[in-house]
PDB file of C-alpha atoms and ligand atoms in Angstrom:
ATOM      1  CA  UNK A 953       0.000   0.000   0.000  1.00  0.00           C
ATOM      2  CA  UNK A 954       1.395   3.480  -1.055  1.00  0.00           C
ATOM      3  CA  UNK A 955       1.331   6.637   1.354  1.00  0.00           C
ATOM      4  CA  UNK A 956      -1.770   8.649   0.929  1.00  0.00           C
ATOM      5  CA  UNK A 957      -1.256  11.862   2.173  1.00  0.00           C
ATOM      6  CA  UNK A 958      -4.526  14.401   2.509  1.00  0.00           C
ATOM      7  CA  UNK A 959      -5.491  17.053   0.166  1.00  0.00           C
ATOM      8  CA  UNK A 960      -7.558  19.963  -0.229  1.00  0.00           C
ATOM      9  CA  UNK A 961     -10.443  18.267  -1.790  1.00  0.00           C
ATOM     10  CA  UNK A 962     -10.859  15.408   0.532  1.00  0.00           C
ATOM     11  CA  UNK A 963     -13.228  14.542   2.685  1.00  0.00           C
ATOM     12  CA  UNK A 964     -14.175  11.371   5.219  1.00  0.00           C
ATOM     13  CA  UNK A 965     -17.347   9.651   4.944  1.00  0.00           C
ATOM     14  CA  UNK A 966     -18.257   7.421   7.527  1.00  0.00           C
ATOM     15  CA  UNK A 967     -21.136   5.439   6.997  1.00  0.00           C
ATOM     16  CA  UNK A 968     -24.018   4.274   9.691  1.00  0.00           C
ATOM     17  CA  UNK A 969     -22.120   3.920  12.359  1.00  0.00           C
ATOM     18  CA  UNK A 970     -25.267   3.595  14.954  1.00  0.00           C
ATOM     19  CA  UNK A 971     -25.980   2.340  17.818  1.00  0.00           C
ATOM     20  CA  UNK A 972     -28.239  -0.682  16.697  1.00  0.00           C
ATOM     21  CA  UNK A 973     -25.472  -1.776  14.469  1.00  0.00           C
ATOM     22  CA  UNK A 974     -22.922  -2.074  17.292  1.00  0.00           C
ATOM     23  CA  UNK A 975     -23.118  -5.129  19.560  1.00  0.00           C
ATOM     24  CA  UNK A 976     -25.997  -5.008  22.158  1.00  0.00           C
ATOM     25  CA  UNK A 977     -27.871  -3.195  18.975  1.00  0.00           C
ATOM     26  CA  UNK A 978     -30.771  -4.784  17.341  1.00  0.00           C
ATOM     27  CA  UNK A 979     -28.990  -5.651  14.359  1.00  0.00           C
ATOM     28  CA  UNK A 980     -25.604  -6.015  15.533  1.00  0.00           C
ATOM     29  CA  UNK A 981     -22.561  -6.034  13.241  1.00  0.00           C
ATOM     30  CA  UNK A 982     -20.062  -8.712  14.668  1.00  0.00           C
ATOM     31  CA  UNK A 983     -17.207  -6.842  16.135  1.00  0.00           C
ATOM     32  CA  UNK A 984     -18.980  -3.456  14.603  1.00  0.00           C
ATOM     33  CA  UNK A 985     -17.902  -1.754  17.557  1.00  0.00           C
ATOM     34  CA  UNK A 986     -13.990  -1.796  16.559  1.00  0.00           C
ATOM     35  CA  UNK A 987     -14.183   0.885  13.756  1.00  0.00           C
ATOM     36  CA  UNK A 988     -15.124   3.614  16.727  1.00  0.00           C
ATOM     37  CA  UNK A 989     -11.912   4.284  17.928  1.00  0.00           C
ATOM     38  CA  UNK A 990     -10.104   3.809  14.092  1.00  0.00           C
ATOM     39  CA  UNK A 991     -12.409   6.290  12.995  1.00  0.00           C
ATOM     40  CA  UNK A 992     -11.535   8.814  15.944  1.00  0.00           C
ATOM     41  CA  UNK A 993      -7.952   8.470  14.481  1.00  0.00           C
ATOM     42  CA  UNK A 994      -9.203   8.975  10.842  1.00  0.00           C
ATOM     43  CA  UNK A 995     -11.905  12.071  12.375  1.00  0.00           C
ATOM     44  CA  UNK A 996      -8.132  13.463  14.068  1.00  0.00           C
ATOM     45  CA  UNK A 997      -6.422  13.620  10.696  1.00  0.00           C
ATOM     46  CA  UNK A 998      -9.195  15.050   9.037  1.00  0.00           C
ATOM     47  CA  UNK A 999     -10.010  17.830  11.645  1.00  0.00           C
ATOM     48  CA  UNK A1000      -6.568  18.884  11.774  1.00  0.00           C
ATOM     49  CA  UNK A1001      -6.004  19.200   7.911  1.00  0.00           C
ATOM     50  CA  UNK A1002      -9.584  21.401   8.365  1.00  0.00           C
ATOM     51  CA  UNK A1003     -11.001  18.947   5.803  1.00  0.00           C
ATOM     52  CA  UNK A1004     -14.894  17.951   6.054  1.00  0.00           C
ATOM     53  CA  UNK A1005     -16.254  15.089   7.563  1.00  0.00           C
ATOM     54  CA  UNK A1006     -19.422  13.351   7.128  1.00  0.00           C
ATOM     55  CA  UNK A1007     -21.561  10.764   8.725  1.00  0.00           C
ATOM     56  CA  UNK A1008     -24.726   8.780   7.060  1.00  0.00           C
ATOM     57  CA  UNK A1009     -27.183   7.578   9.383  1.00  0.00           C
ATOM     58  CA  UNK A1010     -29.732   4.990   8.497  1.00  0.00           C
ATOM     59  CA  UNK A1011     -32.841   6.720   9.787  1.00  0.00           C
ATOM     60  CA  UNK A1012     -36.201   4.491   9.742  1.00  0.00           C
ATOM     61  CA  UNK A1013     -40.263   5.320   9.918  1.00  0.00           C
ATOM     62  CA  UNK A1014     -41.012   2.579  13.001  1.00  0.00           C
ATOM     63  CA  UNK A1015     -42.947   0.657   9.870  1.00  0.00           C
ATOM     64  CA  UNK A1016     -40.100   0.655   7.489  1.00  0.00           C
ATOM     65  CA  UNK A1017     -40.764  -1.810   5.061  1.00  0.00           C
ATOM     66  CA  UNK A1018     -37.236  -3.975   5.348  1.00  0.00           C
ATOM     67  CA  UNK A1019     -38.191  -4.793   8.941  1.00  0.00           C
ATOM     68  CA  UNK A1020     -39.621  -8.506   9.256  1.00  0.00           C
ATOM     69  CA  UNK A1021     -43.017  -7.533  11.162  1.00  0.00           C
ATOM     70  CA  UNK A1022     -43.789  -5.936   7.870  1.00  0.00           C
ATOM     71  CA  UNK A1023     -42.892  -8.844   5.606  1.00  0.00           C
ATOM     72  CA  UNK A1024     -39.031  -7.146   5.390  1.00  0.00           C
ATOM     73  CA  UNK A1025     -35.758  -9.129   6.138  1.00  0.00           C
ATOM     74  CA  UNK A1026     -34.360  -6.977   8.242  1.00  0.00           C
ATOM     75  CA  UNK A1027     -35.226  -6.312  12.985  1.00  0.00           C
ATOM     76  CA  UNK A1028     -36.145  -3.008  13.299  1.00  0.00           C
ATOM     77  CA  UNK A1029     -33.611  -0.706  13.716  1.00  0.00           C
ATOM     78  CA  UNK A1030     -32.496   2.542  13.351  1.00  0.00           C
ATOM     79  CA  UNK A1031     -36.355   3.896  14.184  1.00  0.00           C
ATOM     80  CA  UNK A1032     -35.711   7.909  13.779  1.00  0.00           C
ATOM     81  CA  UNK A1033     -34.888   9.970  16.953  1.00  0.00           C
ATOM     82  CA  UNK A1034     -34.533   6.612  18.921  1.00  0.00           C
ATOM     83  CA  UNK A1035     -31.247   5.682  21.261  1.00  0.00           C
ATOM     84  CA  UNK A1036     -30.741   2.689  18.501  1.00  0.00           C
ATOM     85  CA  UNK A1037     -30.047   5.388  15.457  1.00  0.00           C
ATOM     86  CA  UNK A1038     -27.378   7.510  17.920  1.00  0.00           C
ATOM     87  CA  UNK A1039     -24.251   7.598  16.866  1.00  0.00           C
ATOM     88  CA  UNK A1040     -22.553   5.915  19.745  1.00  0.00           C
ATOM     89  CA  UNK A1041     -20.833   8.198  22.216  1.00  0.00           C
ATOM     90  CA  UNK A1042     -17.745   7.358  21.773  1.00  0.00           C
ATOM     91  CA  UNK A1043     -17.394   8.370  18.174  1.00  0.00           C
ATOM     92  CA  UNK A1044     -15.656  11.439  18.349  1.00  0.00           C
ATOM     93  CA  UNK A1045     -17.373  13.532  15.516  1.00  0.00           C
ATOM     94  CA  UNK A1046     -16.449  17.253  15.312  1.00  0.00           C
ATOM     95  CA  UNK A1047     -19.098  20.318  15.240  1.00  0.00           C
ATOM     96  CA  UNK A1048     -19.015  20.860  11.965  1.00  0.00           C
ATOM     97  CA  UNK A1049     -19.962  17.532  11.337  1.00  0.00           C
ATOM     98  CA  UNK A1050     -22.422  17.417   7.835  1.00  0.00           C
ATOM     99  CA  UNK A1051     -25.040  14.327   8.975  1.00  0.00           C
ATOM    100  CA  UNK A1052     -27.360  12.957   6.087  1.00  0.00           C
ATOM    101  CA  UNK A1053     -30.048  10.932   6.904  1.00  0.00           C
ATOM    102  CA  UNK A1054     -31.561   7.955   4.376  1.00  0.00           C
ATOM    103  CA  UNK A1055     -34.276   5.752   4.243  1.00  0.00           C
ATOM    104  CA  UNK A1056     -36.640   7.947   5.695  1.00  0.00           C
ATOM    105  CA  UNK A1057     -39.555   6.617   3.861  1.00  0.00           C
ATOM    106  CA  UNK A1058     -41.779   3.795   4.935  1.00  0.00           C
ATOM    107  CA  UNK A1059     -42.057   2.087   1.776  1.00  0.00           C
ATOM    108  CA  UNK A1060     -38.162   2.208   0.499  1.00  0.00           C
ATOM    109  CA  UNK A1061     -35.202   0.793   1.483  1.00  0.00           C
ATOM    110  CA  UNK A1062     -32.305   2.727   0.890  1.00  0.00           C
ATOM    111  CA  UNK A1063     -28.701   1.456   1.859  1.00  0.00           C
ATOM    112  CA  UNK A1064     -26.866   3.858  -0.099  1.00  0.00           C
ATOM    113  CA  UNK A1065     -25.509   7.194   1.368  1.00  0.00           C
ATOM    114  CA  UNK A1066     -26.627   9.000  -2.467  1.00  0.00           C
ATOM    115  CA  UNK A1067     -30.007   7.496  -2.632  1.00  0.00           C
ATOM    116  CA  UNK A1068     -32.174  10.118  -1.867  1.00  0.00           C
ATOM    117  CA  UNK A1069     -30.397  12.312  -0.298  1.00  0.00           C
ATOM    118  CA  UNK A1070     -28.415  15.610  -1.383  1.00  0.00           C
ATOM    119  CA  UNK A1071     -25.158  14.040   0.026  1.00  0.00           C
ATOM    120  CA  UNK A1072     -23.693  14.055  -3.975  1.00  0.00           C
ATOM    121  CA  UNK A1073     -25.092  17.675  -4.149  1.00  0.00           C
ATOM    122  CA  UNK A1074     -23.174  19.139  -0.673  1.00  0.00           C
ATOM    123  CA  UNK A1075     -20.037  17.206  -1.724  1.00  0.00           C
ATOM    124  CA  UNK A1076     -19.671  18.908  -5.216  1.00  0.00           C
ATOM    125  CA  UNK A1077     -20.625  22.482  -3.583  1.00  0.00           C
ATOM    126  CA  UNK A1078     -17.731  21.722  -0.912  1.00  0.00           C
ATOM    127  CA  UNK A1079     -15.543  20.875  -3.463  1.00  0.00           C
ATOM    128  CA  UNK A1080     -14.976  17.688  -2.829  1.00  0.00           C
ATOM    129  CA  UNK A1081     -13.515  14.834  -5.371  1.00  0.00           C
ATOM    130  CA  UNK A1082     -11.900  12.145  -3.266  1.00  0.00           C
ATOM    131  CA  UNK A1083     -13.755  10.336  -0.402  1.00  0.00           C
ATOM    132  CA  UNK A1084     -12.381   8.196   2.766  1.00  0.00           C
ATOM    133  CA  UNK A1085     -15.247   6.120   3.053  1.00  0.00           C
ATOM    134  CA  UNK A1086     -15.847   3.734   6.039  1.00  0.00           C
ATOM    135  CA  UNK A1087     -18.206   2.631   8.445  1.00  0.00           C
ATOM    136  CA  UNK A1088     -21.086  -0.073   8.459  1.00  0.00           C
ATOM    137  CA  UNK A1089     -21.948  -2.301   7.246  1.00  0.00           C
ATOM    138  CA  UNK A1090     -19.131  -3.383   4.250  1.00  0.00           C
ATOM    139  CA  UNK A1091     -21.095  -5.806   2.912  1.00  0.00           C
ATOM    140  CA  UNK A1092     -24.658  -3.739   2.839  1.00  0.00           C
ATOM    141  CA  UNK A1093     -24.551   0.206   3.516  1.00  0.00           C
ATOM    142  CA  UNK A1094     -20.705   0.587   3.130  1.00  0.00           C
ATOM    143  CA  UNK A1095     -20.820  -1.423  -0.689  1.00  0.00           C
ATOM    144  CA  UNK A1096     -23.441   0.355  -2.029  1.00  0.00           C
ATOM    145  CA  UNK A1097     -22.466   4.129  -0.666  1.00  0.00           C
ATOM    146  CA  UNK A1098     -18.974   3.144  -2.874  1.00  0.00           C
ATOM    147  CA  UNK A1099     -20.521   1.920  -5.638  1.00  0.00           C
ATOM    148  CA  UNK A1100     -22.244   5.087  -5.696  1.00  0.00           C
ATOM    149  CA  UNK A1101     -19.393   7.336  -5.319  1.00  0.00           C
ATOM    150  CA  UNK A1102     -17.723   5.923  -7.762  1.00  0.00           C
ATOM    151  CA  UNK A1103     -19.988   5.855 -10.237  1.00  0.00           C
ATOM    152  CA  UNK A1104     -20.805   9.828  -9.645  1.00  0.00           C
ATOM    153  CA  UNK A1105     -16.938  10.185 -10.410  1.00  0.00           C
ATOM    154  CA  UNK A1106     -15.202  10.628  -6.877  1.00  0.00           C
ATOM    155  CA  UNK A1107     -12.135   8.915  -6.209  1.00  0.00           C
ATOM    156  CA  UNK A1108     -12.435   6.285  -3.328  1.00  0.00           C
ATOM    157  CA  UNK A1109     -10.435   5.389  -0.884  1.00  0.00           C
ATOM    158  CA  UNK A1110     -11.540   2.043   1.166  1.00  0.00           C
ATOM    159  CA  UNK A1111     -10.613   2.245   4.725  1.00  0.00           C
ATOM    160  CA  UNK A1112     -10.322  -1.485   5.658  1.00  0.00           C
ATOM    161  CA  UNK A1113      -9.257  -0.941   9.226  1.00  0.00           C
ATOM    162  CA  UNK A1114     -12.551   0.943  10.026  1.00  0.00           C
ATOM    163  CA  UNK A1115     -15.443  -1.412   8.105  1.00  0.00           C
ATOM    164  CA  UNK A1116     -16.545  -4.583   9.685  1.00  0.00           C
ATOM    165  CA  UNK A1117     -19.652  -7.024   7.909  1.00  0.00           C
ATOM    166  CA  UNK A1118     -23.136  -8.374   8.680  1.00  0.00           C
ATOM    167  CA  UNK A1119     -21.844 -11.457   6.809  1.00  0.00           C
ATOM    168  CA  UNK A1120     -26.424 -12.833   6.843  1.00  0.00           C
ATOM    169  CA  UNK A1121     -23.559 -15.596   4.708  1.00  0.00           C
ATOM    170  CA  UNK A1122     -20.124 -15.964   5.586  1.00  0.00           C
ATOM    171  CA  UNK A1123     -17.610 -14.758   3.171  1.00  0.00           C
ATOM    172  CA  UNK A1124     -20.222 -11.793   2.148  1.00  0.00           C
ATOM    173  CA  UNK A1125     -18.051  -8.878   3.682  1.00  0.00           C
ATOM    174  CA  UNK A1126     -14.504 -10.101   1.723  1.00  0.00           C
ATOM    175  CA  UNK A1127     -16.775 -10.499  -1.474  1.00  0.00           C
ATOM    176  CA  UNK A1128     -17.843  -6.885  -1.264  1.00  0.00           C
ATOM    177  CA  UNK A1129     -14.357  -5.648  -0.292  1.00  0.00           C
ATOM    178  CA  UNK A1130     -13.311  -7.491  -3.831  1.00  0.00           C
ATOM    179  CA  UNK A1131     -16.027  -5.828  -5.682  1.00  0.00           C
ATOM    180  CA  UNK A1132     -15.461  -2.596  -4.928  1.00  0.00           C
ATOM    181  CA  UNK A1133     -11.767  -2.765  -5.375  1.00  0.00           C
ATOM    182  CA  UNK A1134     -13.215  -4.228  -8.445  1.00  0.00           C
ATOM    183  CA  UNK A1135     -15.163  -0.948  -9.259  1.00  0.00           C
ATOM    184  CA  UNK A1136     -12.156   0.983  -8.468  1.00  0.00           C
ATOM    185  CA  UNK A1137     -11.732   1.682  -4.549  1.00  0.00           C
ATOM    186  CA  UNK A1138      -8.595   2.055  -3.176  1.00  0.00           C
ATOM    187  CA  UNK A1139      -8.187   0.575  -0.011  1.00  0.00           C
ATOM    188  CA  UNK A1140      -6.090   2.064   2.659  1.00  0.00           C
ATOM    189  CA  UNK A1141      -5.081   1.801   5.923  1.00  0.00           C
ATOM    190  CA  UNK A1142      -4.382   4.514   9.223  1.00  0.00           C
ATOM    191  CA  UNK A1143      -0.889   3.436   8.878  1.00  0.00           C
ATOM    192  CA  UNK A1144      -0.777   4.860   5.224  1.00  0.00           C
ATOM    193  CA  UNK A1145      -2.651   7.764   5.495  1.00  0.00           C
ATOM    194  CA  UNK A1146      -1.201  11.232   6.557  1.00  0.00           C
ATOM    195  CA  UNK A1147      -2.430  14.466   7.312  1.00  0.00           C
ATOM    196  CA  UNK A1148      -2.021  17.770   4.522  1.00  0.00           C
ATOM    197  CA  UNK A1149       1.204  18.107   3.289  1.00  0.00           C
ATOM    198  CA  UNK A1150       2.418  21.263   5.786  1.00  0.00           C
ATOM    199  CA  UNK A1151       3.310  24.774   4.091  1.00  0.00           C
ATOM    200  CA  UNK A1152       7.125  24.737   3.396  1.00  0.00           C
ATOM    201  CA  UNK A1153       7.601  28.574   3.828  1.00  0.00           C
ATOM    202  CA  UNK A1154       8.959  28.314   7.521  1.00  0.00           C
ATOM    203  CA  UNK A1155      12.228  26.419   5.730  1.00  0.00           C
ATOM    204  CA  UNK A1156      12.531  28.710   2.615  1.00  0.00           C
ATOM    205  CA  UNK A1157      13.765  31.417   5.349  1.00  0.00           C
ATOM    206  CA  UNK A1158      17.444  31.740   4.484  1.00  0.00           C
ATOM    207  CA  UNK A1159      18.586  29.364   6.910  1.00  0.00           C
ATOM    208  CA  UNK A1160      17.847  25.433   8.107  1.00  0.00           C
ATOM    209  CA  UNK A1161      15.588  25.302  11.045  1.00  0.00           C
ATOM    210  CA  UNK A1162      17.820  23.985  13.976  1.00  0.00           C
ATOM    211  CA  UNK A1163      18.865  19.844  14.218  1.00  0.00           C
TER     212      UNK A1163
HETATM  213  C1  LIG B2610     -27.706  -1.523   6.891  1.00  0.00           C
HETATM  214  C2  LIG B2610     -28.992  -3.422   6.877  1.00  0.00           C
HETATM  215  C3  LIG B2610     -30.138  -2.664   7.001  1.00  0.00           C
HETATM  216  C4  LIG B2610     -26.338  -0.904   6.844  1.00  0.00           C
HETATM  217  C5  LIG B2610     -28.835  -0.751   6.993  1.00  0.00           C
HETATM  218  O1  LIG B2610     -26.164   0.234   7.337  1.00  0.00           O
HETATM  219  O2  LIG B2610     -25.397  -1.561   6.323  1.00  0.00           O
HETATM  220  N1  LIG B2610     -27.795  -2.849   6.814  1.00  0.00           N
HETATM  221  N2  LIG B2610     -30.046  -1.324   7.062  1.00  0.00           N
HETATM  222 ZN1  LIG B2611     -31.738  -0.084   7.565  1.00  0.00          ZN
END
């Protein structure tokens, strides 16, 4: 993996990371609870390179149609304005957090960040052409929020430290990691990533700083 360092028209998109999809929540991701403190490293690099940061909830009617009382496949969750569709306390996310809320409508599913939503809309009027996408869940919300990005033209970088799967079969979340590195994500690592490249000036001063 090459060293990504930030630039001016990044930004990090981290995707339903909720209370009901952590464990305890009623539609736990196995081990979903890991990405919180990745991300607060991730949320650190971005705040202090003063680039934006976003966060997708998943943000049901309490009759959404994918839950299974209503014939969907899914335990309620996420119910709007309930404890479940928090994001945990623990995830660090600054003021000026943007937050976009999807699936809102009783009678469609939505597990893409861009499905009806203006999230492509406030990207493009912040400038913004490469996203640091991560979150839950890889193999549902995550996969199709890339796909989507990518096919509205941003660059993508996958962060694989910070995505964990629902995995309803096992193997699911690796298959969707492969497809969208088949669509064109880059996947990335903390380790690899570093904040903005710093303004040189302070060394063009005449003389080296001090050793
Ligand atoms: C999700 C299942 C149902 C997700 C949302 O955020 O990945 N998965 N609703
Ligand atoms: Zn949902």
């Amino acid at each position: 993996m090459r060293p990504v360092h930030l630039a001016p028209h990044d930004a990090l998109l981290i995707v339903d990371v909720q209370n009901d999809f952590l464990p305890g929540g009623s539609l736990a991701v196995p081990a979903g609870d890991e990405v919180v403190a990745v991300l607060n490293r991730y949320i650190a690099l971005f705040t202090q390179s003063h680039l934006p940061v976003v966060a997708t909830r998943d943000w049901h009617p309490a009759t959404h149609c994918s839950f299974k009382p209503v014939g969907g496949i899914w335990p309620p969750h996420c119910i709007a304005e309930s404890r479940g569709a928090e994001f945990p306390a623990e995830l660090q996310l600054p003021s000026g957090t943007t937050i976009i809320s999807k699936a809102t409508e009783t009678d469609k599913d939505a597990y893409s960040g861009f499905e009806g939503t203006d999230l492509a809309e406030r990207l493009h009027a912040a400038g913004v052409t490469r996203l640091f996408i991560g979150g839950l869940a890889t193999d549902y919300c995550v996969l199709n929020t890339v796909s989507d990005a990518l096919q509205k033209q941003f660059e993508v970088m996958l962060l694989l430290d910070a995505i964990r799967a629902v995995e309803v079969r096992p193997g699911d979340g690796d298959a969707a990691i492969q497809e969208m590195r088949r669509q064109g994500a880059h996947p990335l690592t903390l380790s690899h990533l570093h904040s903005m490249a710093r303004a040189t000036s302070v060394f063009h001063s005449g003389r080296m700083p001090a050793q």
